[in-house]
Coordinates of C-alpha atoms and ligand atoms in Angstrom, one line a residue:
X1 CA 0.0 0.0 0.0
X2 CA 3.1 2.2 0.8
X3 CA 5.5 1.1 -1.5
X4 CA 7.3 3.7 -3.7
X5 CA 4.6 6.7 -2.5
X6 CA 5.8 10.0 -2.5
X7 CA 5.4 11.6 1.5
X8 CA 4.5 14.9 0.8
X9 CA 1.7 16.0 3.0
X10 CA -0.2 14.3 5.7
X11 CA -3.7 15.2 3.8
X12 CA -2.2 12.4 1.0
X13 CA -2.9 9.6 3.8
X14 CA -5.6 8.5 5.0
X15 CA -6.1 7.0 9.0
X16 CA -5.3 3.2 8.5
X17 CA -2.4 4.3 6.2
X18 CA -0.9 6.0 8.9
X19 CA -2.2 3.5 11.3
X20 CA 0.5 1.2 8.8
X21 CA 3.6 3.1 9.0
X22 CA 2.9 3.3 13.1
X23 CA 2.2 -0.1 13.3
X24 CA 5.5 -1.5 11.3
X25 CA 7.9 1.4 13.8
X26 CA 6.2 -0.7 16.5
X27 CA 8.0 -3.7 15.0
X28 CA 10.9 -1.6 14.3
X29 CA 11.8 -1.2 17.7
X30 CA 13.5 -4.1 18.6
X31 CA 15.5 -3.9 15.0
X32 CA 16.5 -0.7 16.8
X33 CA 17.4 -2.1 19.8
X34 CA 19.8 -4.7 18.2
X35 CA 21.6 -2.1 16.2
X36 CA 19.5 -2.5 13.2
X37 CA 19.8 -5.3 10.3
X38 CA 20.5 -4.8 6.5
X39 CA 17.0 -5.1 4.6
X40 CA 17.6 -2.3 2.8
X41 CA 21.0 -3.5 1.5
X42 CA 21.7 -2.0 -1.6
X43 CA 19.5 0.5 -1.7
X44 CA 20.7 4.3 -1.7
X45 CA 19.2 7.3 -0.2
X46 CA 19.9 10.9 -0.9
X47 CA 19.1 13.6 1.8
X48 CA 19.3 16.8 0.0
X49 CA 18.9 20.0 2.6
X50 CA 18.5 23.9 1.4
X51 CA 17.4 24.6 4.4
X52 CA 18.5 24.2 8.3
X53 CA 18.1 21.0 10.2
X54 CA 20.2 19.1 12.7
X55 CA 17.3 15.8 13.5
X56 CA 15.4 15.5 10.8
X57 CA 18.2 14.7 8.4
X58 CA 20.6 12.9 10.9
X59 CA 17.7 10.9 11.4
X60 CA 16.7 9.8 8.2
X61 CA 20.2 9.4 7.5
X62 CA 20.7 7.2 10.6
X63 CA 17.8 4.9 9.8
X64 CA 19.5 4.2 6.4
X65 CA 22.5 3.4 7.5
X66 CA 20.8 1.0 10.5
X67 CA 18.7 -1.0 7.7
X68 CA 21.8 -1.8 6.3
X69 CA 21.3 1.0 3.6
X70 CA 23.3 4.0 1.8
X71 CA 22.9 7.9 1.7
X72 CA 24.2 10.1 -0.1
X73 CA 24.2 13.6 0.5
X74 CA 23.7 17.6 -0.4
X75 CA 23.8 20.1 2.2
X76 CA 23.0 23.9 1.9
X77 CA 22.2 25.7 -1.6
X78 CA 25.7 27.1 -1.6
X79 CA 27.1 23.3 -2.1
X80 CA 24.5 22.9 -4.5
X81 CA 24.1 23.3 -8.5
X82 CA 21.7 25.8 -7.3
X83 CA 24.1 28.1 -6.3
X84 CA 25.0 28.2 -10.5
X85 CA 21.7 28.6 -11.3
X86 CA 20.0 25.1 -11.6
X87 CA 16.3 25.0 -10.9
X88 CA 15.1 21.9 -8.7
X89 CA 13.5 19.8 -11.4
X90 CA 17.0 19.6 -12.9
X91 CA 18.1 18.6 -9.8
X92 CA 16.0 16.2 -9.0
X93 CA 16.2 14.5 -12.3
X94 CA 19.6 14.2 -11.7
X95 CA 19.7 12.7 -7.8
X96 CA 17.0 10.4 -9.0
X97 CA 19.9 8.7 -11.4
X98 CA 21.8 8.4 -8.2
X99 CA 18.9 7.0 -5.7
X100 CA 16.3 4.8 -4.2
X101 CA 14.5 7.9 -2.3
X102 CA 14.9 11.5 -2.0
X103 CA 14.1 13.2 1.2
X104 CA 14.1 16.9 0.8
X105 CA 14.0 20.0 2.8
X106 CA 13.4 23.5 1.2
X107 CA 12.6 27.2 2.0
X108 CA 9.7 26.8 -0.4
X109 CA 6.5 26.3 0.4
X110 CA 5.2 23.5 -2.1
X111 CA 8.8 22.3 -3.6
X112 CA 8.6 18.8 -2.4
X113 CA 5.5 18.7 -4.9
X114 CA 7.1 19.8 -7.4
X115 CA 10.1 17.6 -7.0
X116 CA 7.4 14.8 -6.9
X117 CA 5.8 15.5 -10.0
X118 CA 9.8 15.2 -11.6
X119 CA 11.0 11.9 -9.2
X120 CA 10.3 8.5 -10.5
X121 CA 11.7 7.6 -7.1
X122 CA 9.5 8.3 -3.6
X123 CA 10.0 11.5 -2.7
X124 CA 9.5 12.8 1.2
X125 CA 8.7 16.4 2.2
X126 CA 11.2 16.9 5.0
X127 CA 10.1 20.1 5.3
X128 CA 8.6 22.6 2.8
X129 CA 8.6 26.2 4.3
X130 CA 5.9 26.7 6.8
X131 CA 3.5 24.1 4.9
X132 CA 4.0 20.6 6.1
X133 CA 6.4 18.1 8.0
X134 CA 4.7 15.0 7.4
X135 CA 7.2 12.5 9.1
X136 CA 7.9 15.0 12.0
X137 CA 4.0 14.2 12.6
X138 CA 4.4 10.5 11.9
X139 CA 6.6 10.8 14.9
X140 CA 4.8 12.6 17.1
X141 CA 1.7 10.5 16.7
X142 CA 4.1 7.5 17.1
X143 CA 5.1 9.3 20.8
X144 CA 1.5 10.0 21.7
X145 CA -0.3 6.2 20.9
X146 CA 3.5 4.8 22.7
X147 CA 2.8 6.8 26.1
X148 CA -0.8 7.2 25.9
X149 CA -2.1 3.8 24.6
X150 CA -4.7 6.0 21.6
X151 CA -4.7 8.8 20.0
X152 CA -8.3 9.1 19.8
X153 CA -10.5 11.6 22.6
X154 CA -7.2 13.1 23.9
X155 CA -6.8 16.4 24.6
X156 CA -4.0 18.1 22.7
X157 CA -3.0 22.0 23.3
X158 CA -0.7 23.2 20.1
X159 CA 1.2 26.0 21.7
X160 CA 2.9 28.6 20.1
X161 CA 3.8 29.9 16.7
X162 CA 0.8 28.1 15.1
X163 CA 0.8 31.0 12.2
X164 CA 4.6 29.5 10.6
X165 CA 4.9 26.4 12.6
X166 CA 4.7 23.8 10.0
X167 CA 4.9 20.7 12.2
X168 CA 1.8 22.1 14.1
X169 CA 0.4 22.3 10.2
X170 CA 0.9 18.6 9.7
X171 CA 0.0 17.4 13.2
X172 CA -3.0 19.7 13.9
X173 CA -5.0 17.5 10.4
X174 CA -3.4 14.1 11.5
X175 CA -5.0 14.6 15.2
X176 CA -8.4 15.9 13.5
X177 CA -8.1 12.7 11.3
X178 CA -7.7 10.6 14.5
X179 CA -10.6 12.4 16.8
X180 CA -8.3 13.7 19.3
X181 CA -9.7 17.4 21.0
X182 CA -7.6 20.0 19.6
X183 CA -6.5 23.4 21.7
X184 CA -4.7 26.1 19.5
X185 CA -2.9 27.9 22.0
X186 CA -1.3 31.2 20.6
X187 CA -0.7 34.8 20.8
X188 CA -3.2 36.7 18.8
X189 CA -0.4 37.4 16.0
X190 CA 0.3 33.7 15.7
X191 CA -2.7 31.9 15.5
X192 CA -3.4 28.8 13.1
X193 CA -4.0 30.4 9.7
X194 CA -8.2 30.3 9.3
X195 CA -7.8 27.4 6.4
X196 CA -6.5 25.0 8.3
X197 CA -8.7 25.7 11.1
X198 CA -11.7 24.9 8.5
X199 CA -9.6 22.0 7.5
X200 CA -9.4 20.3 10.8
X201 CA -13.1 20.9 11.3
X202 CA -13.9 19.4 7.9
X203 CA -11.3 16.4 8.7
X204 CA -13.6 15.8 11.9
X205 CA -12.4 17.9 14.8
X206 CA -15.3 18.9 16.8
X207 CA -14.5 22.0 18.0
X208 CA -11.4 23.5 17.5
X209 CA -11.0 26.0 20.5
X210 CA -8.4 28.6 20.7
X211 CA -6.9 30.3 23.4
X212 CA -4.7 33.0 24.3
X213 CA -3.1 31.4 27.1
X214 CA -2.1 28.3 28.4
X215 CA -3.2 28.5 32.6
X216 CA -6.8 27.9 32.0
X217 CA -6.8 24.8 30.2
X218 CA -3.4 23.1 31.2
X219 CA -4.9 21.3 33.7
X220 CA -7.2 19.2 31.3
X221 CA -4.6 18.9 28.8
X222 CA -3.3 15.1 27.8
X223 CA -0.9 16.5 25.6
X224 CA 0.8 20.1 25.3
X225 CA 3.1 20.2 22.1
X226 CA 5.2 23.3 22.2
X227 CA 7.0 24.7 19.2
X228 CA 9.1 27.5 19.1
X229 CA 8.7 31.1 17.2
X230 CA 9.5 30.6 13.5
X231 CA 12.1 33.7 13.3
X232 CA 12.8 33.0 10.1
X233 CA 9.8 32.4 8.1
X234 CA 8.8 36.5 9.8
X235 CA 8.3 38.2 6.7
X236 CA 8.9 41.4 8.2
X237 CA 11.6 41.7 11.4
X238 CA 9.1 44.6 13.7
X239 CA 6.5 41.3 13.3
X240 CA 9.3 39.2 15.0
X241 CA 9.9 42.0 17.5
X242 CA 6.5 42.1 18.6
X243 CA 5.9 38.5 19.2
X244 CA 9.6 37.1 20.4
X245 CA 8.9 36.0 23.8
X246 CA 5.6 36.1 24.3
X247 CA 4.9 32.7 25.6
X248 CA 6.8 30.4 28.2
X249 CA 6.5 26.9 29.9
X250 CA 8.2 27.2 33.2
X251 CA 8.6 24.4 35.7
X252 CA 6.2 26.3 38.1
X253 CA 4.0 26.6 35.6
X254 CA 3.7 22.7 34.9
X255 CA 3.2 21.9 38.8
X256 CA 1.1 23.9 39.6
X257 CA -0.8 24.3 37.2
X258 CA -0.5 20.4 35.1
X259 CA -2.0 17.0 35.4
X260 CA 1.3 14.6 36.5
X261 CA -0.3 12.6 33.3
X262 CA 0.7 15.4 30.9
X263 CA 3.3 14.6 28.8
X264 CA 5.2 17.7 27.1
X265 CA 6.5 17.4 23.4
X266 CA 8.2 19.8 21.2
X267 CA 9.7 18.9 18.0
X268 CA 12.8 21.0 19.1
X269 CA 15.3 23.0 18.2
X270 CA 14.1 24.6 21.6
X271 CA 15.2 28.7 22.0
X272 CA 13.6 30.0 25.0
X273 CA 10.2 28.6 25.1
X274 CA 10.5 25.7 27.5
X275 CA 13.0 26.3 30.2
X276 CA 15.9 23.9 30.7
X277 CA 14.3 23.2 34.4
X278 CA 11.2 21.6 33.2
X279 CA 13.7 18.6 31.2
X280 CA 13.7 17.3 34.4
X281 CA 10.0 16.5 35.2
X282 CA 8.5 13.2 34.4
X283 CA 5.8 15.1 32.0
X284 CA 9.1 16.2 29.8
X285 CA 9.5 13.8 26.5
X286 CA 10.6 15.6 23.9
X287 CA 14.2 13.9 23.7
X288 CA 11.8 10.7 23.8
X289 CA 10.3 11.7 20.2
X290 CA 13.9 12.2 18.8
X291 CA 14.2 8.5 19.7
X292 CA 11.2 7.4 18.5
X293 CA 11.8 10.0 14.9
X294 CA 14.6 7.4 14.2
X295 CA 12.3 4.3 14.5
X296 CA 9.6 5.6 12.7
X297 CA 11.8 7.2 9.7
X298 CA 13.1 3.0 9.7
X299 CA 10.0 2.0 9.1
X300 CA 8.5 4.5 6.5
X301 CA 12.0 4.0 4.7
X302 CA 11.6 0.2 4.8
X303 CA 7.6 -0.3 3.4
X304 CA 8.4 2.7 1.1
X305 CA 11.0 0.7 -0.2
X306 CA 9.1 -2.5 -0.5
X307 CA 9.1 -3.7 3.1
X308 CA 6.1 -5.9 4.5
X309 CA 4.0 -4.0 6.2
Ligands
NCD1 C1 11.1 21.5 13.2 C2 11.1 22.0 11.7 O1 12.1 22.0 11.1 O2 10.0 22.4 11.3 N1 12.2 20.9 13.5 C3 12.3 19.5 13.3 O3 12.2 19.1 12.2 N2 12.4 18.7 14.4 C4 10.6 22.5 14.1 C5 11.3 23.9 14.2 O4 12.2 24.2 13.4 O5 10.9 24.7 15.0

């Protein structure tokens, strides 16, 4: 059902096919465990990065290498063709020669599409500008079902930059798509943009609420997934100014105010949102999901590849 799809949006896959790729990192675990094994002897991936990431790419790249697998790799425009000039079909019709899968990241919203529509290999959306982050949120569900047992009736507060985050993009549909109650939790200036609030509600979320602040509902919260401002996706610099800041998860904050259930995610880099302190409470697992981002990305790489599901 997976093999040779392109990943290039969350809204491309429905529940059960997601319920798939979770399923299989659940068997990929103890493959983890052991080191890994070499299914995916042979087989070549290239991880080609215009834009910053430190997890997401070591990640993918690790998974390769723990089936067994290759990577090659590209790494900034100015090491790039594209620093001559090329566009990125060209590019990608030249990678594609080299590769099994291309996993791309890219300041442009809507360029792992495009790459799609010129790969013959799967392509995956590693991140498009503020768009989507599809495995990021194959990931995070991953964290969720693993410490939570469903995914289904929780209650999940989004906190943050929900305007540019783009994992909050991807997430906010998938937990609409699974029933979970959604909390946008935001600073006026950085709410969800108002189409993918109609999205969720047409993907099934009952009622989206929004709120400006956090102490009300923390206390009901399952979830609270925390992502930082996106500083540079700000169009304009006095926008950035105005908002830098604004919001703050202290460790006072969690107990007094949190269930000891709560679990705390963020798909990091972290700046100054969550302070240091509050890694050391049992709700903190955001270090757990850049575990669990390695099994997951084994398993997506393994059934797109032809894997068993
Ligand atoms: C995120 C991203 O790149 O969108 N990071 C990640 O992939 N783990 C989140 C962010 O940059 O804030």
């Amino acid at each position: 059902m997976l093999e040779n799809r392109h990943v290039i949006s969350v809204r491309d896959f429905t529940r059960e096919e997601i319920e798939v790729i979770l399923d299989h990192a659940e068997r990929m675990e103890e493959v983890y465990e052991r080191g890994g094994d070499d299914r995916l002897s042979g087989k070549v991936l290239a991880t080609l990065f215009f834009s910053p990431s430190t997890r997401t790419r070591l990640s993918f790249e690790t998974a390769m290498l723990r089936l067994g697998g290759d990577v090659i790799s590209l790494v900034g425009k100015e090491a790039a063709s594209t620093a001559k000039g090329e566009n990125l079909a060209d590019t990608v019709r030249t990678v594609e020669k080299y590769c099994d899968a291309i996993v791309l990241r890219h300041p442009k919203e809507g360029a792992a599409r495009l790459a799609a529509d010129y790969a013959s290999v799967p392509v995956i959306n590693a991140g498009d500008g503020a768009n989507q982050h599809p495995t990021q949120t194959f990931l995070d569900l991953y964290t969720i079902r693993k410490e939570k047992g469903r995914i289904e009736g929780l209650k999940v507060g989004l906190m943050g930059d929900l305007k540019y985050g783009r994992t909050v993009h991807s997430l906010a549909y998938a937990l609409a798509l699974f029933g979970a109650e959604i909390h946008l939790i935001s600073p006026e200036e950085l709410r969800m943009p108002r189409y993918i609030v109609r999205e969720l509600e047409e993907a099934g979320a009952a009622d989206v609420e929004e709120h400006r602040d956090v102490r009300p509902i923390l206390g009901e919260l399952d979830v609270l997934y925390v992502i930082r401002i996106q500083k540079e996706m700000f169009p304009d610099p006095e926008e950035y100014e105005r908002v830098k800041g604004s919001y703050r998860i202290t460790r006072e904050l969690i107990e007094e105010h949190a269930r000891e259930d709560l679990i705390i995610m963020h798909p990091l880099p972290r700046v100054d949102e969550v302070d240091p302190d509050v890694d050391e409470l049992p709700q903190a697992r955001y270090f757990d999901q850049v575990r669990n981002g390695v099994v997951v990305r084994m398993a997506l790489l393994d059934l797109l590849l032809g894997g068993e599901e």
